[in-house]
Structures are given as structure tokens and as C-alpha cells.
Short mmCIF file of C-alpha atoms and ligand atoms in Angstrom, two decimals:
data_model
loop_
_atom_site.label_atom_id
_atom_site.label_comp_id
_atom_site.label_asym_id
_atom_site.label_seq_id
_atom_site.Cartn_x
_atom_site.Cartn_y
_atom_site.Cartn_z
CA MET A 334 14.84 -35.75 -2.43
CA ASP A 335 13.49 -38.85 -3.78
CA ALA A 336 10.03 -37.01 -4.72
CA ASP A 337 7.92 -40.27 -5.95
CA ALA A 338 9.54 -42.44 -3.30
CA LEU A 339 8.18 -39.68 -0.66
CA LEU A 340 5.06 -39.59 -2.24
CA ALA A 341 4.33 -43.88 -1.51
CA ARG A 342 5.39 -43.84 1.10
CA LEU A 343 3.07 -40.51 2.29
CA PRO A 344 -0.14 -41.18 4.96
CA ARG A 345 -2.86 -40.51 2.58
CA THR A 346 -6.21 -41.08 4.42
CA HIS A 347 -7.92 -39.18 7.75
CA TYR A 348 -6.20 -39.31 10.84
CA ILE A 349 -8.86 -39.78 14.01
CA ASP A 350 -9.11 -40.79 16.95
CA GLY A 351 -5.20 -41.65 16.70
CA ALA A 352 -5.86 -43.74 14.01
CA TRP A 353 -5.74 -43.84 10.31
CA THR A 354 -8.94 -44.39 8.57
CA ASP A 355 -9.05 -46.54 5.90
CA ASP A 356 -11.06 -44.49 4.25
CA GLU A 357 -10.98 -44.55 -0.08
CA THR A 358 -8.97 -42.18 -1.59
CA SER A 359 -10.67 -39.64 -4.09
CA LEU A 360 -9.20 -36.63 -3.96
CA ALA A 361 -6.78 -35.39 -6.70
CA VAL A 362 -3.98 -33.39 -5.77
CA GLU A 363 -2.41 -31.77 -8.43
CA ASN A 364 1.24 -30.79 -8.94
CA PRO A 365 0.88 -27.00 -10.17
CA ALA A 366 4.14 -26.65 -11.52
CA THR A 367 2.91 -29.13 -13.79
CA GLY A 368 -0.27 -29.17 -13.96
CA ARG A 369 -0.60 -32.94 -13.76
CA THR A 370 -1.43 -35.30 -10.40
CA LEU A 371 0.07 -35.89 -8.01
CA THR A 372 -1.61 -38.36 -5.68
CA HIS A 373 -5.21 -38.86 -4.25
CA VAL A 374 -6.53 -38.57 -0.81
CA ALA A 375 -9.48 -39.30 1.56
CA ASP A 376 -12.16 -37.20 0.83
CA ALA A 377 -14.28 -37.04 4.07
CA SER A 378 -18.16 -37.45 4.11
CA PRO A 379 -19.38 -35.11 6.61
CA GLU A 380 -20.11 -39.21 8.68
CA VAL A 381 -16.33 -38.92 9.30
CA ALA A 382 -15.54 -35.44 10.48
CA MET A 383 -18.59 -35.95 12.23
CA ALA A 384 -16.35 -38.95 13.81
CA ALA A 385 -13.68 -36.13 14.12
CA LEU A 386 -14.62 -34.55 16.12
CA ASP A 387 -16.68 -37.69 18.15
CA ALA A 388 -12.88 -38.12 19.04
CA ALA A 389 -11.42 -34.48 19.19
CA VAL A 390 -14.58 -34.22 22.36
CA ALA A 391 -13.47 -37.22 23.87
CA ALA A 392 -10.31 -36.52 24.28
CA GLN A 393 -11.00 -32.72 25.34
CA ALA A 394 -11.05 -33.17 29.25
CA SER A 395 -7.96 -35.56 29.68
CA TRP A 396 -6.01 -33.77 27.63
CA ALA A 397 -7.24 -30.53 29.56
CA ALA A 398 -6.10 -32.08 32.72
CA THR A 399 -2.56 -33.57 31.70
CA GLU A 400 0.11 -31.50 33.06
CA PRO A 401 1.18 -28.38 31.05
CA ARG A 402 4.75 -29.57 31.18
CA VAL A 403 3.52 -32.62 29.69
CA ARG A 404 1.83 -30.75 27.05
CA GLY A 405 4.79 -28.58 26.26
CA GLU A 406 7.36 -31.84 26.08
CA LEU A 407 5.45 -33.30 23.88
CA LEU A 408 5.11 -29.90 21.04
CA ARG A 409 8.79 -29.54 21.74
CA ALA A 410 9.72 -32.82 20.57
CA ALA A 411 6.46 -32.51 17.82
CA TYR A 412 9.28 -29.75 16.58
CA GLU A 413 12.76 -31.15 17.21
CA ARG A 414 10.72 -34.08 14.37
CA ILE A 415 9.47 -31.51 12.40
CA VAL A 416 12.96 -30.51 12.30
CA GLU A 417 15.25 -33.46 11.34
CA ARG A 418 12.60 -34.45 9.01
CA ALA A 419 12.49 -30.53 7.83
CA ASP A 420 13.22 -32.47 3.91
CA GLU A 421 10.48 -34.79 4.15
CA PHE A 422 7.77 -31.46 4.82
CA ALA A 423 9.65 -29.13 2.37
CA THR A 424 9.65 -31.38 -0.36
CA VAL A 425 5.65 -31.44 0.51
CA MET A 426 5.17 -28.64 0.42
CA THR A 427 7.10 -27.84 -2.98
CA LEU A 428 4.81 -30.82 -4.94
CA GLU A 429 1.53 -29.98 -3.69
CA MET A 430 1.44 -26.16 -3.60
CA GLY A 431 4.55 -25.00 -6.04
CA LYS A 432 6.76 -22.52 -3.83
CA PRO A 433 10.49 -22.96 -4.17
CA LEU A 434 11.72 -25.60 -2.18
CA ALA A 435 14.30 -23.21 -0.42
CA GLU A 436 10.77 -21.03 0.71
CA ALA A 437 9.04 -24.35 1.27
CA ARG A 438 12.69 -25.76 3.76
CA GLY A 439 12.38 -21.17 5.37
CA GLU A 440 8.32 -22.48 5.66
CA VAL A 441 9.84 -25.62 8.31
CA THR A 442 11.53 -23.60 9.97
CA TYR A 443 8.78 -20.94 10.79
CA GLY A 444 6.55 -23.73 10.99
CA ALA A 445 8.22 -25.88 13.82
CA GLU A 446 8.63 -22.41 15.42
CA PHE A 447 5.08 -22.40 16.92
CA PHE A 448 5.58 -25.20 18.92
CA ARG A 449 8.62 -24.77 20.42
CA TRP A 450 7.24 -21.02 20.82
CA PHE A 451 4.05 -23.14 22.83
CA ALA A 452 5.60 -25.48 24.09
CA GLU A 453 7.55 -22.95 26.12
CA GLU A 454 4.00 -20.81 26.75
CA ALA A 455 2.45 -24.15 27.95
CA VAL A 456 4.07 -23.53 31.05
CA ARG A 457 3.43 -19.43 31.20
CA VAL A 458 -0.82 -19.62 31.67
CA HIS A 459 -1.37 -18.12 35.31
CA GLY A 460 -3.86 -16.33 36.84
CA ARG A 461 -4.59 -14.25 38.88
CA TYR A 462 -4.99 -13.33 42.42
CA ALA A 463 -6.10 -9.58 44.26
CA VAL A 464 -7.59 -8.04 47.80
CA ALA A 465 -11.09 -6.50 46.11
CA PRO A 466 -11.43 -2.19 47.01
CA LEU A 467 -12.87 -2.38 49.04
CA GLY A 468 -11.29 -5.05 50.93
CA GLY A 469 -12.96 -7.76 52.68
CA SER A 470 -13.16 -10.54 49.87
CA ARG A 471 -10.73 -11.93 46.96
CA LEU A 472 -10.51 -11.82 43.09
CA VAL A 473 -9.34 -14.83 41.90
CA THR A 474 -8.73 -15.80 38.17
CA THR A 475 -7.48 -18.69 37.07
CA LYS A 476 -7.90 -19.80 32.86
CA GLN A 477 -8.62 -22.73 30.93
CA PRO A 478 -8.99 -24.26 27.19
CA VAL A 479 -11.67 -22.77 25.92
CA GLY A 480 -12.58 -27.24 25.02
CA PRO A 481 -12.86 -28.50 21.46
CA VAL A 482 -11.22 -26.27 18.37
CA LEU A 483 -12.58 -26.72 14.67
CA ALA A 484 -9.16 -24.94 12.77
CA ILE A 485 -9.44 -24.59 9.01
CA THR A 486 -6.37 -23.83 7.00
CA PRO A 487 -5.91 -22.40 3.41
CA TRP A 488 -3.33 -23.89 1.24
CA ASN A 489 -0.56 -21.43 0.63
CA PHE A 490 1.66 -22.02 4.08
CA PRO A 491 0.44 -25.83 4.22
CA LEU A 492 2.49 -25.87 7.11
CA ALA A 493 3.05 -22.94 9.33
CA MET A 494 -0.93 -22.17 9.00
CA GLY A 495 -1.65 -25.75 10.69
CA THR A 496 1.31 -25.56 13.29
CA ARG A 497 -0.11 -21.77 14.12
CA LYS A 498 -3.15 -23.39 15.07
CA ILE A 499 -2.22 -26.69 17.12
CA GLY A 500 0.89 -25.24 18.56
CA PRO A 501 -1.48 -22.52 21.59
CA ALA A 502 -4.68 -24.80 21.16
CA LEU A 503 -2.78 -28.06 22.47
CA ALA A 504 -0.14 -25.79 24.74
CA ALA A 505 -3.42 -24.07 26.44
CA GLY A 506 -5.17 -27.60 26.94
CA CYS A 507 -7.62 -27.93 23.27
CA THR A 508 -8.09 -30.35 21.37
CA VAL A 509 -8.43 -30.37 17.80
CA VAL A 510 -9.55 -30.84 13.98
CA LEU A 511 -7.82 -29.78 11.67
CA LYS A 512 -9.52 -29.38 7.94
CA PRO A 513 -6.55 -28.66 5.15
CA ALA A 514 -7.38 -27.11 2.16
CA SER A 515 -7.93 -29.24 -0.72
CA GLN A 516 -4.87 -28.09 -3.37
CA THR A 517 -2.54 -29.23 0.07
CA PRO A 518 -4.09 -32.13 2.21
CA LEU A 519 -0.51 -33.75 2.29
CA THR A 520 1.77 -31.71 4.19
CA SER A 521 -0.93 -31.82 7.11
CA LEU A 522 -1.37 -35.71 6.49
CA LEU A 523 2.87 -35.19 7.27
CA LEU A 524 1.84 -33.14 10.17
CA ALA A 525 -0.66 -36.25 11.84
CA GLU A 526 1.57 -38.40 11.39
CA VAL A 527 4.53 -36.67 13.52
CA LEU A 528 2.40 -35.61 15.86
CA HIS A 529 1.27 -39.42 16.45
CA GLU A 530 5.01 -40.79 16.68
CA VAL A 531 5.99 -38.02 19.02
CA GLY A 532 2.66 -39.84 21.70
CA VAL A 533 0.23 -36.77 21.43
CA PRO A 534 -2.81 -38.93 22.96
CA ALA A 535 -5.15 -40.50 20.26
CA GLY A 536 -8.36 -37.96 19.79
CA VAL A 537 -6.67 -34.82 20.58
CA VAL A 538 -5.76 -33.54 17.09
CA ASN A 539 -7.43 -35.33 14.52
CA VAL A 540 -7.09 -34.21 10.27
CA PHE A 541 -9.67 -35.17 7.20
CA THR A 542 -8.94 -34.20 4.33
CA THR A 543 -12.92 -33.22 1.68
CA SER A 544 -13.71 -31.73 -0.90
CA ARG A 545 -16.51 -31.32 0.38
CA SER A 546 -15.50 -28.02 2.87
CA GLY A 547 -19.67 -26.81 3.76
CA ALA A 548 -21.03 -29.25 3.52
CA THR A 549 -18.46 -31.24 6.38
CA THR A 550 -17.57 -27.98 8.39
CA GLY A 551 -21.28 -27.14 8.47
CA PRO A 552 -22.46 -29.08 10.67
CA LEU A 553 -19.53 -29.75 13.47
CA LEU A 554 -19.86 -25.62 13.71
CA ALA A 555 -23.90 -26.58 14.51
CA ASP A 556 -22.99 -29.38 17.60
CA PRO A 557 -22.39 -27.08 20.32
CA ARG A 558 -19.61 -29.39 21.91
CA LEU A 559 -17.22 -27.73 19.02
CA ARG A 560 -16.61 -24.04 21.01
CA LYS A 561 -14.71 -22.43 18.96
CA LEU A 562 -13.41 -21.67 15.29
CA THR A 563 -9.65 -20.35 14.25
CA PHE A 564 -10.07 -19.85 10.40
CA THR A 565 -6.96 -19.16 7.96
CA GLY A 566 -8.45 -17.96 4.44
CA SER A 567 -10.08 -15.82 2.04
CA THR A 568 -12.52 -12.51 3.57
CA GLU A 569 -15.53 -14.43 1.72
CA VAL A 570 -15.48 -17.27 3.17
CA GLY A 571 -14.23 -16.09 6.77
CA ARG A 572 -18.38 -14.34 6.93
CA SER A 573 -19.80 -17.31 6.30
CA LEU A 574 -18.26 -19.30 8.79
CA LEU A 575 -18.61 -16.25 11.48
CA GLU A 576 -22.32 -16.23 11.24
CA GLN A 577 -22.54 -19.60 11.23
CA ALA A 578 -20.28 -19.83 14.42
CA SER A 579 -22.38 -16.76 15.87
CA ALA A 580 -25.71 -19.96 15.84
CA ASN A 581 -23.58 -21.59 19.32
CA ILE A 582 -21.63 -18.13 20.28
CA LEU A 583 -18.55 -19.56 19.07
CA ARG A 584 -14.98 -18.67 19.85
CA THR A 585 -13.43 -17.12 16.60
CA SER A 586 -10.19 -16.23 15.58
CA MET A 587 -10.40 -15.36 11.40
CA GLU A 588 -6.87 -14.70 9.53
CA LEU A 589 -8.90 -13.19 6.75
CA GLY A 590 -7.39 -11.25 3.22
CA GLY A 591 -5.04 -8.64 2.83
CA ASN A 592 -4.71 -5.24 0.34
CA ALA A 593 -1.22 -4.56 1.99
CA PRO A 594 -0.12 -0.86 0.98
CA PHE A 595 4.02 -0.59 0.82
CA VAL A 596 4.79 3.09 1.12
CA VAL A 597 7.61 4.81 0.04
CA LEU A 598 9.28 8.15 2.22
CA PRO A 599 11.02 10.45 -0.31
CA SER A 600 13.66 9.50 2.15
CA ALA A 601 14.06 6.35 1.48
CA ASP A 602 17.25 4.15 0.65
CA VAL A 603 15.66 2.99 -2.46
CA GLY A 604 17.42 0.04 -2.78
CA ARG A 605 16.96 -0.52 0.82
CA ALA A 606 13.24 -0.47 -0.50
CA VAL A 607 13.47 -2.12 -3.19
CA GLU A 608 14.95 -4.90 -1.85
CA GLY A 609 12.22 -4.56 0.84
CA ALA A 610 9.43 -4.29 -2.02
CA ALA A 611 11.06 -7.84 -3.66
CA LEU A 612 10.86 -9.27 -0.44
CA ALA A 613 7.26 -8.25 0.42
CA LYS A 614 6.41 -8.75 -3.29
CA MET A 615 7.78 -11.73 -3.67
CA ARG A 616 7.49 -13.74 -0.68
CA ASN A 617 5.41 -17.00 -2.05
CA ILE A 618 5.29 -16.28 -5.47
CA GLY A 619 3.30 -13.35 -3.84
CA GLU A 620 1.21 -15.58 -3.13
CA ALA A 621 0.47 -14.52 0.43
CA CYS A 622 -2.10 -12.44 2.76
CA THR A 623 1.03 -10.04 3.64
CA SER A 624 2.15 -9.72 0.24
CA ALA A 625 2.43 -6.03 -0.26
CA ASN A 626 -0.16 -5.56 -3.18
CA ARG A 627 -0.48 -1.49 -3.66
CA PHE A 628 3.10 0.45 -3.87
CA ILE A 629 2.22 4.24 -3.14
CA VAL A 630 5.67 5.85 -3.98
CA HIS A 631 6.76 9.69 -3.22
CA ARG A 632 7.25 10.93 -7.00
CA SER A 633 11.02 12.58 -6.28
CA VAL A 634 11.66 8.30 -5.66
CA ALA A 635 9.59 6.49 -7.50
CA GLU A 636 11.36 6.50 -11.25
CA GLU A 637 13.96 4.98 -9.36
CA PHE A 638 12.13 2.41 -7.48
CA THR A 639 9.85 1.66 -10.44
CA ALA A 640 12.85 0.94 -12.59
CA GLY A 641 15.34 -0.64 -9.92
CA LEU A 642 11.92 -2.94 -8.87
CA ALA A 643 11.42 -4.13 -12.05
CA ALA A 644 15.66 -5.29 -12.86
CA ARG A 645 15.05 -6.80 -10.23
CA LEU A 646 11.66 -8.73 -10.63
CA GLY A 647 12.21 -9.00 -14.15
CA ALA A 648 15.54 -10.97 -13.63
CA MET A 649 13.83 -13.23 -11.00
CA THR A 650 14.28 -16.74 -12.66
CA VAL A 651 10.69 -18.69 -12.89
CA GLY A 652 9.87 -22.44 -13.08
CA ASP A 653 8.80 -25.79 -10.96
CA GLY A 654 9.82 -25.63 -6.96
CA LEU A 655 11.89 -28.64 -6.83
CA ALA A 656 14.42 -27.05 -9.51
CA ALA A 657 17.43 -25.54 -8.38
CA GLY A 658 17.75 -21.47 -8.84
CA THR A 659 14.09 -21.30 -9.09
CA GLU A 660 13.08 -18.31 -7.04
CA VAL A 661 9.52 -17.58 -8.65
CA GLY A 662 6.60 -21.00 -8.51
CA PRO A 663 4.00 -21.85 -10.43
CA LEU A 664 0.39 -20.01 -9.03
CA ILE A 665 -1.95 -22.60 -7.59
CA ASN A 666 -4.00 -23.61 -10.24
CA ALA A 667 -5.47 -22.59 -13.56
CA ASP A 668 -7.96 -20.07 -12.21
CA ALA A 669 -5.29 -18.45 -10.07
CA LEU A 670 -3.24 -17.87 -12.60
CA ALA A 671 -6.18 -16.77 -15.01
CA ASN A 672 -7.04 -14.10 -12.73
CA VAL A 673 -4.38 -12.50 -11.99
CA THR A 674 -3.18 -12.53 -15.38
CA ALA A 675 -7.35 -10.62 -15.43
CA LEU A 676 -6.29 -8.51 -13.29
CA VAL A 677 -3.10 -6.89 -15.15
CA GLU A 678 -5.20 -7.12 -18.52
CA GLU A 679 -7.43 -4.57 -17.20
CA ALA A 680 -5.14 -2.37 -15.24
CA VAL A 681 -3.73 -1.86 -18.80
CA ALA A 682 -6.91 -1.22 -20.51
CA ASP A 683 -7.23 0.94 -17.78
CA GLY A 684 -4.24 3.03 -18.66
CA ALA A 685 -0.87 1.46 -16.40
CA ARG A 686 2.15 0.83 -17.93
CA LEU A 687 3.56 -2.20 -18.05
CA VAL A 688 7.39 -2.00 -17.24
CA THR A 689 7.94 -5.66 -16.76
CA GLY A 690 6.40 -9.17 -17.00
CA GLY A 691 2.73 -9.12 -17.81
CA GLY A 692 1.68 -12.38 -18.68
CA ARG A 693 2.10 -16.28 -18.14
CA ALA A 694 6.03 -17.07 -18.85
CA ASP A 695 5.48 -19.90 -21.21
CA ASP A 696 8.91 -20.60 -21.31
CA ALA A 697 8.74 -22.84 -17.80
CA GLY A 698 7.36 -25.17 -18.40
CA GLU A 699 3.78 -26.91 -18.68
CA GLY A 700 1.95 -25.83 -15.18
CA HIS A 701 0.54 -22.37 -13.98
CA PHE A 702 3.82 -20.01 -13.99
CA MET A 703 3.37 -15.99 -14.63
CA ARG A 704 6.58 -14.05 -15.18
CA PRO A 705 6.92 -11.07 -12.00
CA THR A 706 5.36 -8.22 -13.36
CA VAL A 707 5.54 -4.48 -12.49
CA LEU A 708 2.67 -1.91 -13.84
CA ALA A 709 2.89 1.69 -13.11
CA ASP A 710 0.64 4.96 -13.41
CA VAL A 711 -1.49 2.95 -12.31
CA ASP A 712 -5.76 4.07 -11.41
CA PRO A 713 -6.05 3.91 -8.21
CA GLY A 714 -9.59 3.07 -9.05
CA SER A 715 -7.73 -0.98 -11.04
CA ARG A 716 -9.14 -3.62 -9.50
CA VAL A 717 -5.88 -4.17 -9.60
CA VAL A 718 -5.32 -1.92 -6.63
CA ARG A 719 -8.71 -2.24 -5.00
CA GLU A 720 -8.97 -6.60 -4.85
CA GLU A 721 -5.56 -8.91 -3.15
CA ILE A 722 -3.74 -10.04 -5.87
CA PHE A 723 -2.55 -13.03 -4.64
CA GLY A 724 0.46 -12.89 -8.13
CA PRO A 725 3.59 -11.15 -8.66
CA VAL A 726 2.22 -8.20 -9.95
CA ALA A 727 3.35 -5.33 -8.11
CA PRO A 728 1.38 -2.28 -8.88
CA VAL A 729 3.01 1.34 -8.48
CA LEU A 730 1.23 5.40 -7.27
CA VAL A 731 2.73 7.95 -7.26
CA TYR A 732 1.73 10.57 -4.39
CA ASP A 733 2.74 14.23 -3.09
CA ASP A 734 2.75 14.07 0.51
CA VAL A 735 2.15 11.98 3.04
CA ASP A 736 -1.58 12.67 3.82
CA GLU A 737 -2.10 11.29 0.66
CA ALA A 738 0.00 8.24 1.13
CA ILE A 739 -1.75 7.88 4.48
CA ALA A 740 -5.47 8.14 2.86
CA LEU A 741 -4.25 6.28 0.11
CA ALA A 742 -2.91 3.59 1.48
CA ASN A 743 -6.05 3.30 4.40
CA ASP A 744 -8.14 3.66 1.56
CA THR A 745 -9.22 -0.67 0.80
CA GLU A 746 -11.41 -2.71 3.62
CA PHE A 747 -8.91 -4.55 4.45
CA GLY A 748 -5.95 -4.15 6.99
CA LEU A 749 -3.75 -7.00 8.26
CA ILE A 750 0.12 -5.53 6.63
CA GLY A 751 1.69 -1.99 5.66
CA TYR A 752 5.11 -1.25 5.05
CA VAL A 753 6.97 1.90 5.19
CA PHE A 754 10.08 2.31 4.38
CA GLY A 755 12.14 5.85 5.29
CA GLU A 756 15.34 6.43 6.30
CA ASN A 757 13.20 9.90 8.59
CA LEU A 758 12.28 7.14 11.53
CA GLY A 759 9.92 10.33 13.22
CA GLU A 760 7.90 10.31 9.77
CA ALA A 761 8.03 6.61 8.96
CA VAL A 762 6.74 6.02 12.98
CA ARG A 763 4.35 8.44 12.03
CA VAL A 764 3.25 7.06 8.97
CA ALA A 765 3.10 3.23 10.95
CA GLU A 766 0.95 4.40 13.87
CA ALA A 767 -1.60 6.34 10.93
CA LEU A 768 -1.52 2.80 9.11
CA GLN A 769 -5.35 1.35 9.87
CA THR A 770 -3.71 -2.21 10.10
CA GLY A 771 -3.07 -4.79 12.85
CA MET A 772 0.59 -5.65 11.69
CA VAL A 773 3.50 -3.12 10.07
CA GLY A 774 6.50 -3.67 8.35
CA LEU A 775 9.12 -0.73 8.81
CA ASN A 776 12.30 -0.72 6.44
CA SER A 777 11.72 -4.78 7.04
CA GLY A 778 10.47 -6.97 4.01
CA VAL A 779 8.74 -9.71 6.78
CA VAL A 780 7.87 -9.16 9.91
CA SER A 781 6.33 -12.77 10.19
CA ASN A 782 7.12 -13.89 13.76
CA PRO A 783 6.37 -17.21 15.83
CA ALA A 784 7.08 -14.75 18.95
CA ALA A 785 5.34 -11.56 18.00
CA PRO A 786 1.39 -11.62 17.58
CA PHE A 787 0.43 -11.98 13.87
CA GLY A 788 -3.37 -10.37 12.92
CA GLY A 789 -4.96 -8.00 10.81
CA VAL A 790 -7.54 -5.31 11.64
CA LYS A 791 -11.62 -4.58 10.01
CA ALA A 792 -12.17 -7.43 7.14
CA SER A 793 -8.81 -8.78 7.56
CA GLY A 794 -9.95 -10.74 10.83
CA LEU A 795 -10.06 -11.28 14.49
CA GLY A 796 -7.32 -12.13 17.88
CA ARG A 797 -3.73 -12.55 16.93
CA GLU A 798 -1.87 -15.75 16.02
CA GLY A 799 0.90 -17.00 17.48
CA GLY A 800 3.47 -14.15 20.54
CA PHE A 801 2.40 -13.82 23.63
CA GLU A 802 -0.88 -13.46 22.33
CA GLY A 803 -1.73 -16.11 20.98
CA ILE A 804 -2.76 -18.56 23.20
CA GLU A 805 -4.63 -16.38 24.96
CA GLU A 806 -7.57 -17.11 21.77
CA TYR A 807 -7.55 -20.53 23.52
CA LEU A 808 -8.32 -19.85 27.07
CA GLU A 809 -11.20 -18.57 28.87
CA THR A 810 -10.53 -16.66 31.86
CA LYS A 811 -12.91 -17.80 35.32
CA TYR A 812 -13.62 -15.60 37.98
CA ILE A 813 -14.15 -16.72 41.40
CA GLY A 814 -15.15 -14.79 43.62
CA LEU A 815 -13.60 -15.67 46.63
CA SER A 816 -15.60 -14.65 50.63
CA LEU A 817 -13.17 -14.11 53.47
P1 NAP B 104 -10.45 -20.02 1.40
O1 NAP B 104 -11.33 -20.41 -0.04
O2 NAP B 104 -11.05 -18.66 1.54
O3 NAP B 104 -9.53 -21.69 1.60
C1 NAP B 104 -9.80 -21.67 3.01
C2 NAP B 104 -9.77 -23.05 4.11
O4 NAP B 104 -11.30 -22.47 4.07
C3 NAP B 104 -9.97 -23.96 2.66
O5 NAP B 104 -9.59 -25.25 4.06
C4 NAP B 104 -10.94 -24.24 1.87
O6 NAP B 104 -11.00 -25.71 1.91
C5 NAP B 104 -12.04 -24.17 2.98
N1 NAP B 104 -12.77 -23.47 2.89
C6 NAP B 104 -13.85 -22.96 1.11
N2 NAP B 104 -14.65 -22.02 2.07
C7 NAP B 104 -15.25 -23.02 2.92
C8 NAP B 104 -16.78 -23.08 3.66
N3 NAP B 104 -18.00 -22.37 2.91
N4 NAP B 104 -17.15 -23.54 4.60
C9 NAP B 104 -15.98 -24.38 5.30
N5 NAP B 104 -14.51 -23.94 4.89
C10 NAP B 104 -14.86 -23.64 3.99
O7 NAP B 104 -8.87 -19.25 1.08
P2 NAP B 104 -7.76 -19.82 -0.01
O8 NAP B 104 -8.01 -19.30 -1.36
O9 NAP B 104 -7.23 -21.48 0.33
O10 NAP B 104 -6.44 -19.22 0.30
C11 NAP B 104 -5.69 -17.79 0.12
C12 NAP B 104 -6.84 -16.90 1.34
O11 NAP B 104 -5.96 -16.87 2.18
C13 NAP B 104 -6.32 -15.34 0.50
O12 NAP B 104 -7.46 -14.04 1.03
C14 NAP B 104 -5.46 -15.11 1.83
O13 NAP B 104 -4.95 -13.84 2.09
C15 NAP B 104 -5.59 -16.08 3.36
N6 NAP B 104 -4.96 -15.84 3.84
C16 NAP B 104 -4.96 -15.29 5.06
C17 NAP B 104 -3.75 -15.08 6.03
C18 NAP B 104 -4.03 -14.81 7.51
O14 NAP B 104 -3.33 -14.96 7.88
N7 NAP B 104 -4.12 -12.98 8.32
C19 NAP B 104 -3.10 -16.20 6.33
C20 NAP B 104 -2.67 -16.92 4.58
C21 NAP B 104 -3.86 -16.62 3.95
P3 NAP B 104 -11.25 -26.08 0.45
O15 NAP B 104 -9.71 -26.09 0.00
O16 NAP B 104 -11.72 -27.32 -0.11
O17 NAP B 104 -11.65 -24.80 -0.36
#
């Protein structure tokens, strides 16, 4: 696909009330593989954001009253259109976010699937009819859409984080205002174009792009017409948004940061564990909330596992995501590269041993490239273990007994996902059950699936996205007491 021609025809202004605004385009979008500006998009003011909420509020009643089958068929049509335009979506994501094209294509499949899944769920929203325990009255429950939703998404999965929110919201009968991350606005604008093309009515989905996230979303959160906030991003920003959401007692879904433990049991098939580790660590350049952050490995297999992982990661090709053969793209920006390299340097200063990698990949180009890195003998108190790395760095910690591994794994404020590798299924299940996380990959380095409930516990968030649970986040239960 010709990237320049694609960039030239992409929408670059807000999509509000079914129309593209004529706002000035002044927010620069960078290509992290070159460090240069790709293009500019519109930079919303608080007034523009409020216009998006006005449109969502105006469309709410008629969208809620639209037949579930019609809502589902619009989502299904959008799913098909995204698949038809997969090359465009993938190229845009690689350009603005940096992930290798093959991974971007994977995200198109994954992201589109949320629309197909929730197209099917739109017609399966049920209530119940029951006889009261003491007889006489009847207890009737029905589900109603929560109301207008503000969705705030991060830059790391520019398509899927949007569809994972818009899919269930639309299926449930809610209208949406979407504010994507300022680093990756283009994918969301392309998504708005698809929703427009397939005939989603005006006002049902509104997208604004901005460099002033707090100034634009704050007034929306303070407006009593907004009824729900769904956020994916850092725990720090999530905490502040929860505080703001408390003013109007908003329904909230929070998909926040992670610090995933990857536990290798003594019974592990080491080759399988290394493959799982490479996937869990390197997917999305390590810039995933599900990325394995700490490798907690039994002493009996630690040497073999560490050497295997270092060989696997050290052999990966780092470069521009658009280039054939690239397995590891650039980090999102210069700050991210500086932060991740500082974590490695500090760990080494704390006594860790650099097994492979360790710094900027100078030969990969001018962008924010980092060499895949494996650290051994890491101090459990090091920042690289305590904090979410969000980059291609794998710190290995060694344990002697399984209870110690569980304690190490749970010694974090986060609780999104954990990974367990072991061929002794009884032991592996025991560890999986003991992990204080919302999700576990058991002998599996990837768990994300639109048909499964994604989400965390502790500081990793509230609520679930995907699965049968996902639509519930956008529904209220109404009870009607019926006297006979
Ligand atoms: P972030 O800085 O929290 O930003 C996320 C979104 O919030 C962006 O749209 C950002 O806009 C916006 N934002 C920032 N400050 C805000 C404020 N004061 N008020 C309103 N909105 C604000 O996170 P990120 O760096 O983009 O993403 C990385 C984080 O997301 C990681 O911690 C990762 O674990 C987490 N994540 C979690 C999941 C999950 O499902 N649990 C999935 C993916 C990512 P700007 O771009 O304008 O700053």
C-alpha cells in the first residue's frame, strides 16, 4: 500500500453529528520509526468536545429505541468494511504507532472481531420474569442502555481499544463520544469514516482529537447528561478520571496498567515456555498492558530458560514496521525510549546482569528503536520489576519453591494478567488460581480474545471488555415489581 497516498486521503478533522468539522488541523502526528511528522489533525477545544457530547445526547433516545437487530446489523456491516479495508487500517497503525505491519494486520482482525461479536450480542440482551418467593407478585427485570458514553483510549492498540468500547456500547443502545490518544488519532478517524459509510446514524458515534485531553474531557465528565466513562490507559490517569467521575456517580469501566508475572514452574517444557515468553513479552514491542513484565523462573530451569529467551529475543529484527521482516518496531516516542533505557541502566546499577540487548538499536534507523533486552540476577526491588516497563525488556528473577513464586508474583499493586508455564497441570492450575489477576495465560503467551472477558483487579482496573460480560458494562438492570 502506498503510505503517502493513503495519508493524503485520510480524514483529519473531528467527526461530530455525522459530519466532518472544518476545524483547523494543528495537532502533529509523528511517525515513531522516523521521528518525523506524518501529518496534522484537528486539535479540539473544550467547545468542540461539548458539541460531540451534545450530538451523542441528541441521538441517545432514538438509538436506544432502534431495533437490536438493526443495531447489530450496522455493527456487522462495520466489521465487514474494516476487514475489506484491512490494509489501510494496518498501514495507518504502523505509521502512527510503529508496530510491525504483520502485527498491525493481527490487530485489524482482533479489533474488527469486537464488532462481529457484539453484533451477535446485540440481540441477546435478556431480562427475567420470576414468581416472588412468597407468591403473589411477579418480579420482572429488563436491561436498558446506560446512556451517552465517553470513551478515552490509549495509543498502543489504536483500533482495538476503540472497537472494544464502541462495539458493546452500540450493541447495548448507547451513543458514544470517543477521544483517542493524541499520538494515534488517525486510526480512530478512519474508524469513524467506516461507521459513517455503513450508515451508523448521525450522533451515535462522535470522535474528536485533541492535545488537551484534560481540558476537553473534564467538562464532559462534569456534565450530568454523560452517564458512563470507559477508559483504557495508565493507572495514574485512571485514578484521576475516577475522581472526576464520582461527581456525577458515573458508571465506569477502567482498563489500566499491568505488571504481569510470567511464572515458569519446575515442570515446564522450557522450549514451550521460551516461545510463550517471547510472545507475551514482545507482542506490540512490549508496549501492551498484558506484556510479561517479570519472569519468575524456578532455579532448576532458570539457566536454560534465560539463555533460550536471550537467544530468541537477541535474534529478532528491529526496524521500521513497514519494512519486510521487521519483528520489533520503534517505541512510541523519545521519552518512552529514554524511560525504558533508564530502567535497564538502573537495574544493572542494582546488580543485574545484561544477557542481551540493553540500549538503543542504533543500526535500525532514526526512530525510537530499542534492542530487545534480557536481564538476569535482577533485584526484586529494582524499578524494572516494580514498574510497568512498556518496552522490550525481560527481567528474570529466580525462585526455589512455588509458594515463593506466588508471593513474588502477587507482590505488586497491579493485577491484570499473569502467565504460568508448567506441564504438571495440577500445580499449574493451583498457581493460576492463586494469582491475584483478572486473567491468566496457562501455557499460553496470548489470551486476548473478543469472546473472552478482558480486565484486571487491584490497580489494573474495574469491569470487563469482550465476552458475554462486555455488554453488561453498558446496560442498567431495571426491576419492575408486578402485583397481580
Ligand atoms: P495514558 O497516558 O493514561 O493515556 C491514555 C488516554 O488518556 C489517552 O487518550 C490520553 O490522551 C488520555 N489522557 C491522558 N491524561 C488525561 C487526562 N488528564 N484527562 C483525560 N484524558 C487523559 O496512557 P497511554 O500512555 O496512552 O497508554 C499506556 C497505558 O495504557 C499503560 O499503562 C497500559 O498498561 C495501559 N493499557 C491498558 C490496557 C488494559 O486493557 N488494561 C490496554 C492498553 C493499554 P493524550 O494522548 O492526549 O495524553
